[in-house]
Amino acid sequence: MVQFLAAHLDASFAALSDATRRGVLEQLGRADASITELADAFCMTLTGMKKHVGVLERAGLVTTQKVGRVRTCKLGRSMLAEETAWIEEYRRLWSSRFDALDQVVEELKQRETFDGRRSTE
Amino acid sequence: MVQFLAAHLDASFAALSDATRRGVLEQLGRADASITELADAFCMTLTGMKKHVGVLERAGLVTTQKVGRVRTCKLGRSMLAEETAWIEEYRRLWSSRFDALDQVVEELKQRETFDGRRSTE
């Protein structure tokens, strides 16, 4: 399960690591589109767009359906729930680390003030 | 600005697309660590770990400092705020797309019921 989740996160974060692929997801969030329409919208060859859609499809972010000669793309089932959970947990860790650092700095400041007072007494 | 943000998102999502790198961030969220300690913890060569830390460093997720012969790694300044914002916007789009789909299905069901009633009248 952990390994499956790790592979799933690998695939989806990799899919999100390209501006065109993020753009395709934003576009499909507004309306379904054929590969040709997506290629036109992003000034790209059909082959290039097919590759990007393939990466998104393998990550569960897009599904495609071919009717006749047209392959239509729509958003997949992944709502990026696990990715959101991972990032939220990271942000929680990050905050607690920096809160702890703030506390150390505060303690050092107070000690300095205390030492300063003692040296002037 | 938009291009800078796109490049930033490319780098950080790519940095997150590897289980070892996510593990390193989790580890540094608990305590700072040297490259050697990280390499040991993930059963990896020093060279391999240096590469992973380099990717995290370029994405602003880790900072390193060399004192003597030891390079210590700590969490960087990026709290993944832009990445969270992008994913949240995507989830909002996703929900509204699927809500709209639910509404279409509901309307089709109601029409079927209505047509069914008419045909039995």
Tab-separated table of C-alpha atoms in Angstrom:
chain	number	residue	atom	x	y	z
A	1	MET	CA	0.000	0.000	0.000
A	2	VAL	CA	2.786	2.402	1.003
A	3	GLN	CA	4.735	1.449	-2.135
A	4	PHE	CA	1.628	1.871	-4.286
A	5	LEU	CA	1.022	5.308	-2.751
A	6	ALA	CA	4.682	6.285	-3.300
A	7	ALA	CA	4.507	5.261	-6.983
A	8	HIS	CA	1.201	7.118	-7.326
A	9	LEU	CA	2.678	10.311	-5.812
A	10	ASP	CA	5.797	9.957	-8.029
A	11	ALA	CA	3.599	9.773	-11.143
A	12	SER	CA	1.275	12.626	-10.274
A	13	PHE	CA	3.928	15.082	-9.068
A	14	ALA	CA	5.950	14.278	-12.227
A	15	ALA	CA	2.821	14.909	-14.324
A	16	LEU	CA	2.381	18.298	-12.613
A	17	SER	CA	6.023	19.296	-13.162
A	18	ASP	CA	5.384	20.689	-16.652
A	19	ALA	CA	3.636	23.998	-17.430
A	20	THR	CA	1.912	22.605	-20.564
A	21	ARG	CA	0.486	19.642	-18.666
A	22	ARG	CA	-0.790	21.934	-15.880
A	23	GLY	CA	-2.298	24.130	-18.618
A	24	VAL	CA	-4.049	21.093	-20.164
A	25	LEU	CA	-5.590	20.236	-16.780
A	26	GLU	CA	-6.796	23.844	-16.360
A	27	GLN	CA	-8.277	23.747	-19.877
A	28	LEU	CA	-10.041	20.400	-19.244
A	29	GLY	CA	-11.333	21.846	-15.971
A	30	ARG	CA	-13.328	24.274	-18.098
A	31	ALA	CA	-14.414	21.888	-20.923
A	32	ASP	CA	-13.542	18.511	-22.472
A	33	ALA	CA	-11.317	18.795	-25.544
A	34	SER	CA	-9.906	16.637	-28.339
A	35	ILE	CA	-6.150	16.063	-28.662
A	36	THR	CA	-6.216	18.246	-31.813
A	37	GLU	CA	-7.917	21.116	-29.951
A	38	LEU	CA	-5.365	20.857	-27.128
A	39	ALA	CA	-2.436	20.740	-29.586
A	40	ASP	CA	-3.791	23.876	-31.309
A	41	ALA	CA	-4.389	25.698	-28.010
A	42	PHE	CA	-0.811	25.057	-26.869
A	43	CYS	CA	0.781	25.578	-30.345
A	44	MET	CA	2.155	22.053	-30.283
A	45	THR	CA	2.382	19.076	-32.632
A	46	LEU	CA	-0.179	16.290	-32.279
A	47	THR	CA	2.648	13.885	-31.325
A	48	GLY	CA	3.892	16.245	-28.591
A	49	MET	CA	0.406	16.708	-27.143
A	50	LYS	CA	-0.269	12.926	-27.266
A	51	LYS	CA	2.846	12.395	-25.117
A	52	HIS	CA	1.713	14.969	-22.541
A	53	VAL	CA	-1.807	13.484	-22.434
A	54	GLY	CA	-0.264	10.003	-22.001
A	55	VAL	CA	1.681	11.195	-18.923
A	56	LEU	CA	-1.486	12.758	-17.452
A	57	GLU	CA	-3.500	9.611	-18.252
A	58	ARG	CA	-1.011	7.285	-16.532
A	59	ALA	CA	-1.179	9.522	-13.442
A	60	GLY	CA	-4.994	9.187	-13.407
A	61	LEU	CA	-5.419	12.916	-14.040
A	62	VAL	CA	-6.989	12.568	-17.484
A	63	THR	CA	-9.131	9.956	-19.227
A	64	THR	CA	-9.514	9.718	-22.987
A	65	GLN	CA	-12.120	8.137	-25.224
A	66	LYS	CA	-11.877	7.584	-28.961
A	67	VAL	CA	-15.051	7.955	-31.003
A	68	GLY	CA	-14.420	7.560	-34.726
A	69	ARG	CA	-11.185	9.394	-35.432
A	70	VAL	CA	-11.468	11.839	-32.564
A	71	ARG	CA	-9.916	11.170	-29.138
A	72	THR	CA	-11.646	13.290	-26.490
A	73	CYS	CA	-9.871	14.123	-23.210
A	74	LYS	CA	-11.580	14.848	-19.923
A	75	LEU	CA	-10.470	15.165	-16.316
A	76	GLY	CA	-9.721	11.812	-14.688
A	77	ARG	CA	-10.795	10.502	-11.307
A	78	SER	CA	-7.817	11.868	-9.369
A	79	MET	CA	-8.751	14.948	-7.395
A	80	LEU	CA	-5.117	15.094	-6.100
A	81	ALA	CA	-6.330	14.121	-2.619
A	82	GLU	CA	-3.188	12.176	-1.604
A	83	GLU	CA	-0.945	14.900	-3.059
A	84	THR	CA	-2.819	17.550	-1.035
A	85	ALA	CA	-2.516	15.395	2.107
A	86	TRP	CA	1.251	14.985	1.599
A	87	ILE	CA	1.793	18.733	1.050
A	88	GLU	CA	-0.391	19.620	4.070
A	89	GLU	CA	1.632	17.287	6.294
A	90	TYR	CA	4.858	18.860	4.962
A	91	ARG	CA	3.548	22.380	5.676
A	92	ARG	CA	2.639	21.276	9.207
A	93	LEU	CA	6.194	19.915	9.769
A	94	TRP	CA	7.694	23.071	8.206
A	95	SER	CA	5.681	25.353	10.495
A	96	SER	CA	6.565	23.415	13.624
A	97	ARG	CA	10.287	23.441	12.676
A	98	PHE	CA	10.281	27.198	12.151
A	99	ASP	CA	8.174	27.808	15.270
A	100	ALA	CA	10.805	25.853	17.235
A	101	LEU	CA	13.536	27.968	15.607
A	102	ASP	CA	11.674	31.175	16.527
A	103	GLN	CA	11.512	29.950	20.114
A	104	VAL	CA	15.294	29.333	20.207
A	105	VAL	CA	15.940	32.841	18.791
A	106	GLU	CA	13.542	34.333	21.377
A	107	GLU	CA	15.314	32.485	24.202
A	108	LEU	CA	18.723	33.660	22.945
A	109	LYS	CA	17.450	37.257	22.801
A	110	GLN	CA	16.102	37.041	26.348
A	111	ARG	CA	19.387	35.533	27.576
A	112	GLU	CA	21.326	38.357	25.878
A	113	THR	CA	19.107	40.981	27.558
A	114	PHE	CA	19.566	39.192	30.903
A	115	ASP	CA	23.388	38.950	30.441
A	116	GLY	CA	23.444	42.601	29.350
A	117	ARG	CA	21.603	43.649	32.503
A	118	ARG	CA	23.954	41.578	34.709
A	119	SER	CA	27.062	43.120	33.124
A	120	THR	CA	25.776	46.657	33.779
A	121	GLU	CA	24.821	45.870	37.412
B	1	MET	CA	6.228	36.831	-13.274
B	2	VAL	CA	3.960	34.161	-14.754
B	3	GLN	CA	6.968	32.512	-16.428
B	4	PHE	CA	8.953	32.698	-13.194
B	5	LEU	CA	6.054	31.077	-11.320
B	6	ALA	CA	5.741	28.364	-14.017
B	7	ALA	CA	9.463	27.552	-13.776
B	8	HIS	CA	9.208	27.538	-9.980
B	9	LEU	CA	6.244	25.114	-10.049
B	10	ASP	CA	8.058	22.920	-12.623
B	11	ALA	CA	11.093	22.677	-10.308
B	12	SER	CA	9.208	22.020	-7.087
B	13	PHE	CA	6.746	19.448	-8.487
B	14	ALA	CA	9.712	17.682	-10.159
B	15	ALA	CA	11.538	17.725	-6.803
B	16	LEU	CA	8.496	16.136	-5.138
B	17	SER	CA	8.163	13.404	-7.800
B	18	ASP	CA	10.641	11.091	-6.083
B	19	ALA	CA	9.921	9.050	-2.922
B	20	THR	CA	13.490	9.478	-1.578
B	21	ARG	CA	13.344	13.264	-1.947
B	22	ARG	CA	9.945	13.384	-0.207
B	23	GLY	CA	11.471	11.191	2.519
B	24	VAL	CA	14.412	13.609	2.904
B	25	LEU	CA	11.989	16.522	3.372
B	26	GLU	CA	10.036	14.544	5.998
B	27	GLN	CA	13.313	13.718	7.792
B	28	LEU	CA	14.485	17.368	7.723
B	29	GLY	CA	11.050	18.367	9.012
B	30	ARG	CA	11.975	16.505	12.191
B	31	ALA	CA	15.664	17.537	12.489
B	32	ASP	CA	18.527	18.973	10.422
B	33	ALA	CA	20.897	16.312	9.062
B	34	SER	CA	24.217	16.015	7.259
B	35	ILE	CA	24.418	14.542	3.752
B	36	THR	CA	26.159	11.488	5.276
B	37	GLU	CA	23.337	10.959	7.796
B	38	LEU	CA	20.749	11.242	5.016
B	39	ALA	CA	22.686	8.835	2.758
B	40	ASP	CA	22.850	6.312	5.645
B	41	ALA	CA	19.151	6.717	6.496
B	42	PHE	CA	18.116	6.032	2.889
B	43	CYS	CA	20.774	3.311	2.254
B	44	MET	CA	22.250	5.362	-0.567
B	45	THR	CA	25.700	6.429	-1.759
B	46	LEU	CA	26.921	9.920	-0.846
B	47	THR	CA	26.952	10.834	-4.559
B	48	GLY	CA	23.337	9.705	-4.995
B	49	MET	CA	22.186	11.661	-1.945
B	50	LYS	CA	24.124	14.778	-3.044
B	51	LYS	CA	22.192	14.706	-6.343
B	52	HIS	CA	18.823	14.445	-4.569
B	53	VAL	CA	19.756	17.275	-2.160
B	54	GLY	CA	20.864	19.379	-5.175
B	55	VAL	CA	17.425	18.969	-6.797
B	56	LEU	CA	15.694	19.944	-3.523
B	57	GLU	CA	18.070	22.906	-3.071
B	58	ARG	CA	17.414	24.283	-6.572
B	59	ALA	CA	13.660	24.076	-5.866
B	60	GLY	CA	14.152	26.127	-2.670
B	61	LEU	CA	12.991	23.219	-0.521
B	62	VAL	CA	16.327	22.653	1.222
B	63	THR	CA	19.279	24.853	2.175
B	64	THR	CA	22.736	23.497	2.965
B	65	GLN	CA	25.679	24.906	4.870
B	66	LYS	CA	29.198	23.498	4.958
B	67	VAL	CA	31.099	23.788	8.223
B	68	GLY	CA	34.510	22.104	8.040
B	69	ARG	CA	33.977	18.863	6.153
B	70	VAL	CA	30.315	18.438	7.081
B	71	ARG	CA	27.485	19.775	4.906
B	72	THR	CA	24.326	20.195	6.972
B	73	CYS	CA	20.907	20.242	5.309
B	74	LYS	CA	17.826	21.986	6.657
B	75	LEU	CA	14.406	22.872	5.290
B	76	GLY	CA	14.465	25.788	2.852
B	77	ARG	CA	12.221	28.823	2.698
B	78	SER	CA	9.612	27.263	0.402
B	79	MET	CA	6.529	26.271	2.332
B	80	LEU	CA	4.976	25.033	-0.982
B	81	ALA	CA	2.477	27.925	-0.882
B	82	GLU	CA	2.229	28.386	-4.694
B	83	GLU	CA	2.017	24.616	-5.196
B	84	THR	CA	-0.836	24.403	-2.647
B	85	ALA	CA	-2.613	27.317	-4.367
B	86	TRP	CA	-2.322	25.627	-7.790
B	87	ILE	CA	-3.642	22.289	-6.475
B	88	GLU	CA	-6.515	24.007	-4.615
B	89	GLU	CA	-7.561	25.844	-7.784
B	90	TYR	CA	-7.415	22.538	-9.691
B	91	ARG	CA	-9.590	20.820	-7.045
B	92	ARG	CA	-12.094	23.664	-7.279
B	93	LEU	CA	-12.266	23.303	-11.101
B	94	TRP	CA	-12.512	19.493	-10.767
B	95	SER	CA	-15.417	19.749	-8.297
B	96	SER	CA	-17.354	22.233	-10.413
B	97	ARG	CA	-16.858	20.021	-13.534
B	98	PHE	CA	-18.169	16.938	-11.744
B	99	ASP	CA	-21.016	18.877	-10.092
B	100	ALA	CA	-22.052	20.024	-13.577
B	101	LEU	CA	-21.891	16.384	-14.775
B	102	ASP	CA	-24.031	15.256	-11.826
B	103	GLN	CA	-26.592	17.888	-12.794
B	104	VAL	CA	-26.721	16.624	-16.402
B	105	VAL	CA	-27.207	13.022	-15.164
B	106	GLU	CA	-29.969	14.217	-12.778
B	107	GLU	CA	-31.749	16.063	-15.613
B	108	LEU	CA	-31.508	13.004	-17.874
B	109	LYS	CA	-32.995	10.820	-15.105
B	110	GLN	CA	-35.882	13.254	-14.572
B	111	ARG	CA	-36.526	13.396	-18.327
B	112	GLU	CA	-36.562	9.567	-18.464
B	113	THR	CA	-39.081	9.408	-15.608
B	114	PHE	CA	-41.227	12.039	-17.336
B	115	ASP	CA	-41.060	10.198	-20.714
B	116	GLY	CA	-41.850	6.915	-18.926
B	117	ARG	CA	-44.941	8.449	-17.338
B	118	ARG	CA	-46.105	9.894	-20.684
B	119	SER	CA	-45.738	6.521	-22.437
B	120	THR	CA	-47.896	4.760	-19.790
B	121	GLU	CA	-50.596	7.439	-19.826
